[in-house]
Short mmCIF file of C-alpha atoms and ligand atoms in Angstrom, two decimals:
data_model
loop_
_atom_site.label_atom_id
_atom_site.label_comp_id
_atom_site.label_asym_id
_atom_site.label_seq_id
_atom_site.Cartn_x
_atom_site.Cartn_y
_atom_site.Cartn_z
CA MET V 1 63.12 120.08 49.97
CA GLU V 2 66.53 120.68 51.96
CA LEU V 3 68.98 117.83 51.85
CA LYS V 4 72.19 117.64 53.88
CA ILE V 5 74.62 115.09 52.33
CA ALA V 6 77.78 113.76 53.57
CA VAL V 7 80.01 112.94 50.72
CA LEU V 8 82.64 110.19 51.35
CA PRO V 9 84.85 109.94 48.33
CA GLY V 10 87.31 107.41 49.94
CA ASP V 11 90.11 105.76 47.69
CA GLY V 12 91.16 104.91 44.19
CA ILE V 13 88.64 106.07 41.74
CA GLY V 14 86.28 107.12 44.58
CA PRO V 15 87.09 110.89 44.24
CA GLU V 16 86.58 110.80 40.43
CA ILE V 17 83.08 109.33 40.48
CA SER V 18 82.05 111.11 43.66
CA ALA V 19 82.66 114.41 41.71
CA VAL V 20 80.38 113.22 39.05
CA GLY V 21 77.67 111.97 41.54
CA VAL V 22 77.67 115.43 43.14
CA ALA V 23 77.43 117.40 39.85
CA VAL V 24 74.48 115.20 38.82
CA MET V 25 72.68 115.78 42.15
CA ASP V 26 73.42 119.57 41.99
CA ALA V 27 71.91 119.55 38.49
CA VAL V 28 68.64 117.79 39.51
CA CYS V 29 68.42 119.79 42.82
CA ALA V 30 68.53 122.93 40.92
CA LYS V 31 66.16 121.85 38.34
CA PHE V 32 63.52 120.93 41.00
CA GLY V 33 64.42 123.83 43.38
CA HIS V 34 65.80 121.70 46.11
CA LYS V 35 68.37 123.05 48.43
CA VAL V 36 71.30 120.77 48.92
CA ARG V 37 74.40 121.08 51.22
CA TYR V 38 77.42 118.95 51.11
CA GLU V 39 79.82 117.98 53.87
CA TYR V 40 82.95 116.04 52.84
CA ALA V 41 84.49 113.50 55.23
CA LEU V 42 87.43 111.12 55.30
CA CYS V 43 87.07 107.36 55.17
CA GLY V 44 89.29 104.33 53.97
CA ALA V 45 93.05 104.35 53.24
CA ASP V 46 92.81 108.08 52.66
CA ALA V 47 91.54 108.53 56.31
CA ILE V 48 94.18 105.93 57.74
CA ASP V 49 96.91 108.11 56.06
CA LYS V 50 95.46 111.33 57.22
CA VAL V 51 94.31 110.53 60.61
CA GLY V 52 95.06 106.81 61.25
CA ASP V 53 91.52 105.71 61.41
CA PRO V 54 89.49 104.32 58.41
CA PHE V 55 86.20 105.82 59.81
CA PRO V 56 87.02 108.69 62.09
CA GLU V 57 84.75 109.89 64.63
CA ASP V 58 84.49 113.14 62.74
CA THR V 59 83.14 111.10 59.82
CA TYR V 60 80.75 109.45 61.88
CA ASN V 61 79.34 112.65 63.36
CA ILE V 62 78.99 114.17 59.86
CA CYS V 63 77.27 111.10 58.73
CA ARG V 64 74.88 111.15 61.66
CA GLN V 65 74.02 114.92 61.15
CA SER V 66 73.14 114.31 57.51
CA ASP V 67 70.13 113.20 55.71
CA ALA V 68 71.93 110.71 53.65
CA VAL V 69 75.67 109.62 52.75
CA LEU V 70 76.91 109.62 49.32
CA PHE V 71 79.66 106.96 49.50
CA SER V 72 82.16 106.09 46.75
CA ALA V 73 84.90 103.35 47.45
CA VAL V 74 87.52 102.24 49.77
CA GLY V 75 90.56 100.02 49.36
CA ASP V 76 94.25 100.30 48.57
CA PRO V 77 96.62 97.51 47.46
CA LYS V 78 99.21 98.59 49.94
CA TYR V 79 96.98 97.17 52.43
CA ASP V 80 95.66 94.27 50.59
CA ASN V 81 99.34 92.96 50.15
CA ASP V 82 100.23 93.35 53.84
CA PRO V 83 98.27 90.83 56.00
CA THR V 84 100.12 92.13 59.05
CA ALA V 85 98.71 95.68 58.65
CA PRO V 86 97.05 96.56 61.93
CA VAL V 87 94.19 98.50 60.29
CA ARG V 88 92.62 98.23 56.82
CA PRO V 89 90.39 100.54 54.79
CA GLU V 90 87.71 97.97 54.65
CA GLN V 91 87.34 98.14 58.35
CA GLY V 92 86.12 101.69 57.76
CA LEU V 93 83.25 100.51 55.61
CA LEU V 94 82.34 97.85 58.14
CA ALA V 95 82.50 100.32 61.09
CA MET V 96 80.36 102.66 59.02
CA ARG V 97 77.61 99.98 58.45
CA LYS V 98 77.74 98.77 62.06
CA ARG V 99 77.66 102.27 63.68
CA LEU V 100 75.01 103.66 61.53
CA GLY V 101 73.01 100.42 61.91
CA LEU V 102 72.67 99.76 58.18
CA TYR V 103 71.33 96.20 58.35
CA ALA V 104 69.77 96.22 54.89
CA ASN V 105 71.66 96.43 51.76
CA ILE V 106 69.50 96.75 48.65
CA ARG V 107 71.38 95.77 45.53
CA PRO V 108 69.30 95.97 42.31
CA VAL V 109 70.35 93.81 39.36
CA GLN V 110 69.15 95.22 36.18
CA THR V 111 70.01 95.05 32.49
CA PHE V 112 70.41 97.69 29.99
CA LYS V 113 69.04 96.94 26.63
CA CYS V 114 71.95 98.37 24.61
CA LEU V 115 74.52 96.62 26.73
CA LEU V 116 73.03 93.14 26.54
CA HIS V 117 75.92 92.03 24.25
CA LYS V 118 78.24 92.97 26.93
CA SER V 119 76.98 90.39 29.43
CA PRO V 120 78.91 87.16 29.74
CA LEU V 121 75.51 85.35 29.55
CA ARG V 122 73.35 85.23 26.27
CA ALA V 123 71.54 88.16 25.73
CA GLU V 124 68.17 86.40 25.31
CA LEU V 125 68.79 84.96 28.78
CA VAL V 126 69.44 88.21 30.57
CA ASP V 127 67.06 90.52 28.57
CA GLY V 128 64.42 91.64 31.03
CA ALA V 129 66.25 90.24 34.21
CA ASP V 130 65.36 92.55 37.15
CA PHE V 131 65.77 91.64 40.67
CA LEU V 132 66.72 92.85 44.24
CA CYS V 133 69.23 91.25 46.38
CA ILE V 134 68.46 92.28 49.96
CA ARG V 135 71.66 91.50 51.85
CA GLU V 136 71.83 91.49 55.58
CA LEU V 137 74.68 93.84 56.34
CA THR V 138 75.42 94.23 59.97
CA GLY V 139 75.46 90.50 61.26
CA GLY V 140 76.61 86.90 60.49
CA MET V 141 80.32 86.05 59.95
CA TYR V 142 81.50 89.59 59.30
CA PHE V 143 80.70 90.61 62.78
CA GLY V 144 80.53 87.27 64.75
CA GLU V 145 83.20 86.32 67.22
CA LYS V 146 86.62 85.63 65.49
CA TYR V 147 89.77 83.63 66.51
CA GLN V 148 92.94 83.27 64.71
CA ASP V 149 96.27 81.77 65.80
CA ASN V 150 99.04 80.06 63.73
CA ASP V 151 97.13 76.79 63.63
CA LYS V 152 93.54 77.48 63.62
CA ALA V 153 91.05 80.14 63.09
CA TRP V 154 87.31 80.68 63.02
CA ASP V 155 84.53 83.16 62.36
CA THR V 156 81.06 82.86 63.94
CA ASN V 157 78.13 83.03 61.82
CA TYR V 158 75.88 84.43 64.50
CA TYR V 159 72.27 85.66 63.89
CA THR V 160 69.55 86.49 66.35
CA ARG V 161 65.73 86.33 65.77
CA PRO V 162 65.32 90.25 65.71
CA GLU V 163 68.09 90.66 63.09
CA VAL V 164 66.63 88.03 60.85
CA GLU V 165 62.94 89.27 61.31
CA ARG V 166 63.69 92.82 60.37
CA ILE V 167 65.62 92.02 57.09
CA LEU V 168 62.93 89.58 56.17
CA ARG V 169 60.39 92.38 56.71
CA VAL V 170 62.24 94.58 54.37
CA ALA V 171 62.29 91.93 51.63
CA PHE V 172 58.62 91.34 51.94
CA GLU V 173 57.76 94.97 51.91
CA TYR V 174 59.88 95.34 48.66
CA ALA V 175 58.33 92.51 47.00
CA ARG V 176 54.87 94.17 47.61
CA ARG V 177 56.10 97.00 45.59
CA ARG V 178 57.31 94.76 42.76
CA ARG V 179 56.33 91.32 41.49
CA ARG V 180 55.47 89.94 44.88
CA HIS V 181 57.83 87.04 44.85
CA VAL V 182 60.54 86.62 47.70
CA THR V 183 63.24 83.94 47.60
CA VAL V 184 64.96 83.26 50.80
CA VAL V 185 68.50 81.94 50.03
CA ASP V 186 70.24 80.08 52.85
CA LYS V 187 72.11 76.73 53.48
CA ALA V 188 69.54 75.21 55.81
CA ASN V 189 70.58 71.63 54.81
CA VAL V 190 73.80 72.34 56.56
CA LEU V 191 73.90 75.51 58.79
CA ALA V 192 72.08 75.97 62.11
CA SER V 193 71.97 79.80 61.53
CA SER V 194 70.15 79.15 58.01
CA ARG V 195 67.69 76.96 59.67
CA LEU V 196 66.74 79.70 61.98
CA TRP V 197 66.47 81.95 58.95
CA ARG V 198 64.25 79.61 57.30
CA GLN V 199 62.10 78.92 60.38
CA ILE V 200 61.55 82.60 60.84
CA ALA V 201 60.74 83.22 57.17
CA GLN V 202 58.22 80.35 57.33
CA GLU V 203 56.60 81.90 60.25
CA MET V 204 56.51 85.29 58.62
CA ALA V 205 55.37 84.32 55.12
CA PRO V 206 51.63 83.88 56.10
CA GLN V 207 51.71 87.50 57.16
CA TYR V 208 52.17 88.43 53.49
CA PRO V 209 49.76 86.13 51.61
CA ASP V 210 50.04 88.42 48.60
CA VAL V 211 53.64 87.36 48.22
CA THR V 212 54.91 84.21 46.76
CA THR V 213 57.69 82.84 49.13
CA ASP V 214 60.20 80.23 48.12
CA TYR V 215 63.46 78.90 49.70
CA MET V 216 66.60 78.07 47.92
CA PHE V 217 70.00 76.89 49.04
CA VAL V 218 72.72 79.27 48.20
CA ASP V 219 74.60 76.94 45.77
CA ASN V 220 71.53 76.32 43.81
CA ALA V 221 70.66 80.08 43.90
CA ALA V 222 74.20 80.84 42.45
CA MET V 223 73.40 78.35 39.56
CA LYS V 224 69.92 79.63 39.00
CA MET V 225 71.08 83.20 38.77
CA ILE V 226 73.08 82.48 35.68
CA GLN V 227 70.65 79.93 34.10
CA GLU V 228 67.50 81.74 34.73
CA PRO V 229 67.98 85.24 36.08
CA ARG V 230 64.52 86.31 35.35
CA PHE V 231 63.21 83.84 37.99
CA PHE V 232 64.03 86.23 40.69
CA ASP V 233 62.15 89.32 41.87
CA VAL V 234 63.44 89.86 45.54
CA MET V 235 66.19 87.68 46.85
CA VAL V 236 66.93 87.99 50.74
CA THR V 237 70.02 86.42 52.24
CA GLU V 238 72.65 86.68 55.05
CA ASN V 239 75.61 88.99 54.89
CA THR V 240 78.24 86.47 53.47
CA PHE V 241 76.03 84.89 50.84
CA GLY V 242 74.77 88.47 49.74
CA ASP V 243 78.34 89.64 49.42
CA ILE V 244 79.12 86.66 47.07
CA LEU V 245 75.85 86.60 45.13
CA THR V 246 75.84 90.28 44.27
CA ASP V 247 79.07 90.30 42.65
CA GLU V 248 77.94 87.45 40.59
CA GLY V 249 74.60 89.39 39.89
CA SER V 250 76.54 92.51 38.96
CA VAL V 251 78.22 90.79 35.87
CA ILE V 252 74.86 89.82 34.50
CA SER V 253 74.41 93.49 33.65
CA GLY V 254 77.56 93.61 31.62
CA SER V 255 79.79 95.88 33.83
CA MET V 256 80.32 96.18 37.39
CA GLY V 257 80.46 99.83 36.76
CA LEU V 258 76.55 100.04 36.49
CA LEU V 259 75.19 98.82 39.77
CA PRO V 260 74.35 101.12 42.55
CA SER V 261 73.05 100.17 46.19
CA ALA V 262 71.31 101.62 49.11
CA SER V 263 72.18 100.67 52.66
CA THR V 264 69.41 101.43 55.19
CA GLY V 265 68.68 100.83 58.81
CA ASP V 266 68.50 102.71 62.04
CA SER V 267 70.26 105.92 60.98
CA THR V 268 71.48 107.86 57.97
CA PRO V 269 71.24 105.92 54.97
CA VAL V 270 74.27 105.29 52.76
CA PHE V 271 74.12 105.22 48.87
CA GLU V 272 77.00 103.75 46.96
CA PRO V 273 78.19 101.80 43.99
CA ILE V 274 78.61 98.19 44.58
CA HIS V 275 82.07 98.18 42.96
CA GLY V 276 85.40 98.79 44.66
CA SER V 277 88.03 101.40 44.45
CA TRP V 278 89.83 99.99 41.37
CA PRO V 279 93.27 101.50 42.47
CA GLN V 280 95.03 100.57 39.13
CA ALA V 281 92.61 103.26 37.34
CA LYS V 282 93.03 106.04 39.90
CA GLY V 283 93.33 109.41 38.32
CA GLN V 284 93.03 107.97 34.73
CA ASN V 285 89.65 109.37 34.11
CA ILE V 286 88.50 105.97 32.87
CA ALA V 287 86.23 104.82 35.66
CA ASN V 288 82.37 104.33 34.83
CA PRO V 289 80.56 106.91 37.14
CA LEU V 290 77.23 105.43 36.24
CA ALA V 291 76.89 103.28 39.27
CA GLN V 292 77.65 106.30 41.50
CA VAL V 293 75.05 108.35 39.41
CA LEU V 294 72.44 105.65 39.88
CA SER V 295 73.01 105.63 43.45
CA VAL V 296 72.03 109.25 43.39
CA ALA V 297 68.74 108.08 41.83
CA MET V 298 68.32 105.68 44.65
CA LEU V 299 69.12 108.42 47.20
CA PHE V 300 66.23 110.70 45.61
CA GLU V 301 63.86 107.77 45.42
CA HIS V 302 64.53 107.00 49.10
CA PHE V 303 63.00 110.36 50.10
CA GLY V 304 60.20 109.77 47.85
CA LEU V 305 61.70 112.31 45.08
CA MET V 306 60.49 110.00 42.39
CA ASP V 307 60.58 112.39 39.50
CA GLU V 308 64.18 113.47 40.46
CA GLY V 309 65.31 109.98 40.60
CA ALA V 310 63.53 109.19 37.15
CA LEU V 311 65.20 112.09 35.57
CA VAL V 312 68.72 110.78 36.68
CA ARG V 313 67.66 107.36 35.24
CA ARG V 314 66.68 109.02 31.97
CA ALA V 315 69.92 110.82 31.80
CA VAL V 316 71.91 107.57 32.26
CA ASP V 317 69.81 105.71 29.69
CA ALA V 318 70.19 108.74 27.25
CA SER V 319 73.97 108.69 27.60
CA LEU V 320 74.13 105.06 26.99
CA ASP V 321 71.90 105.40 23.84
CA ALA V 322 74.12 108.34 22.63
CA ASN V 323 77.21 106.16 23.05
CA VAL V 324 78.61 108.43 25.61
CA ARG V 325 80.34 105.80 27.58
CA THR V 326 83.52 104.99 29.36
CA PRO V 327 85.96 102.53 27.73
CA GLU V 328 84.80 99.19 29.17
CA ILE V 329 81.41 99.59 27.65
CA GLN V 330 82.30 101.69 24.70
CA ILE V 331 81.25 100.24 21.32
CA GLU V 332 84.08 99.52 18.90
CA GLY V 333 85.20 102.45 16.94
CA GLY V 334 83.10 104.83 19.23
CA ALA V 335 84.20 108.13 20.49
CA LYS V 336 86.35 108.06 23.64
CA TYR V 337 84.62 109.60 26.96
CA GLY V 338 86.23 109.62 30.29
CA THR V 339 84.68 109.77 33.73
CA ARG V 340 84.51 113.56 33.58
CA GLU V 341 83.19 113.66 30.10
CA VAL V 342 80.36 111.39 30.91
CA GLY V 343 79.64 113.46 33.88
CA ALA V 344 79.45 116.74 32.13
CA TRP V 345 77.14 115.16 29.29
CA LEU V 346 74.80 113.90 32.10
CA VAL V 347 74.70 117.42 33.58
CA ASP V 348 74.11 118.99 30.31
CA TYR V 349 71.34 116.72 29.51
CA ILE V 350 69.68 117.39 32.93
CA ASN V 351 70.04 121.07 32.29
CA ARG V 352 68.29 120.93 28.99
CA GLN V 353 65.18 119.21 30.32
C1 LIG C 1 80.96 94.91 49.49
C2 LIG C 1 82.47 94.74 49.70
C3 LIG C 1 82.66 94.76 51.13
C4 LIG C 1 81.90 93.68 51.57
C5 LIG C 1 84.15 94.70 51.40
C6 LIG C 1 85.00 95.92 50.82
C7 LIG C 1 84.30 94.72 52.90
O1 LIG C 1 82.92 93.67 49.06
O2 LIG C 1 80.35 95.97 49.88
O3 LIG C 1 80.40 93.99 48.92
O4 LIG C 1 82.48 92.55 51.70
O5 LIG C 1 81.06 93.80 52.22
MN1 LIG C 2 81.49 92.52 47.91
#
């Protein structure tokens, strides 16, 4: 297969983990005889500094002309601490999602046996937890009409029927390939937008008689996720709730540095870690590259390259088992590995298979 990949390293630790992702992808493609070409493009604070736009037209065009985007992270404290900044790095991410029509964000929450002790939850509670959060990514409050002056401000949680239908369809289809259980997360006891979601979900559920569908208020779901994470199989929710719940979900696994995501929709799909740019760690070779590497696995799987994806996942498991780990998940007294060393180990493992 020939793959053309747009690589968007972005800010902070982005370039370091991006390099590992590309190296792993190269190794797997070489092993399986795939031809892969990369085109690098600017985004985030880096792009603001260089060309004044967090998602430049050039980057958009490169993404459009690629089969997939390998994205790392955007964000820089110099913008976080300046509420008057006319443009911010995060706008680049939102523009990318909107312009590429990436309405479905798939965020898997999984645990790793050897890291159960790293979870803030008791090991017996999280052992075996394995669910997908399907987050609607191009609608809701993030993109609805906004207003702000000195005395009042609002954001509009606007959703239309086609937007809700298409994301629910994604959830039902994923459930069919998993444990056939969809939980629709909303706040239908208070919000009109949620009542529309629930109404449409109730209309669609009979089309998927093989899937058990249940409904949960978001506050209750936040609680259930830490009380009984194994309850969930596929959870589907609106943009804002999904943003919040997936941060909560990510710590279940013990480190935010482990969870990848895929964003799919009308145009080129994007594969990225769920964590941010961690500017404090920039250039220190301490960031965990595994979320980025696992997003490469999701990329392969998206194109039906299941053996390739499985090899990436095996390499990740093997590195964890061999204690080749970045500092935040290193066992006490274990050898020290940085971002680059973990990457080199993964590439070597893949080459030896
Ligand atoms: C995420 C991030 C983004 C979001 C930010 C950086 C705009 O938190 O991907 O979850 O809120 O969607
Ligand atoms: Mn988030």
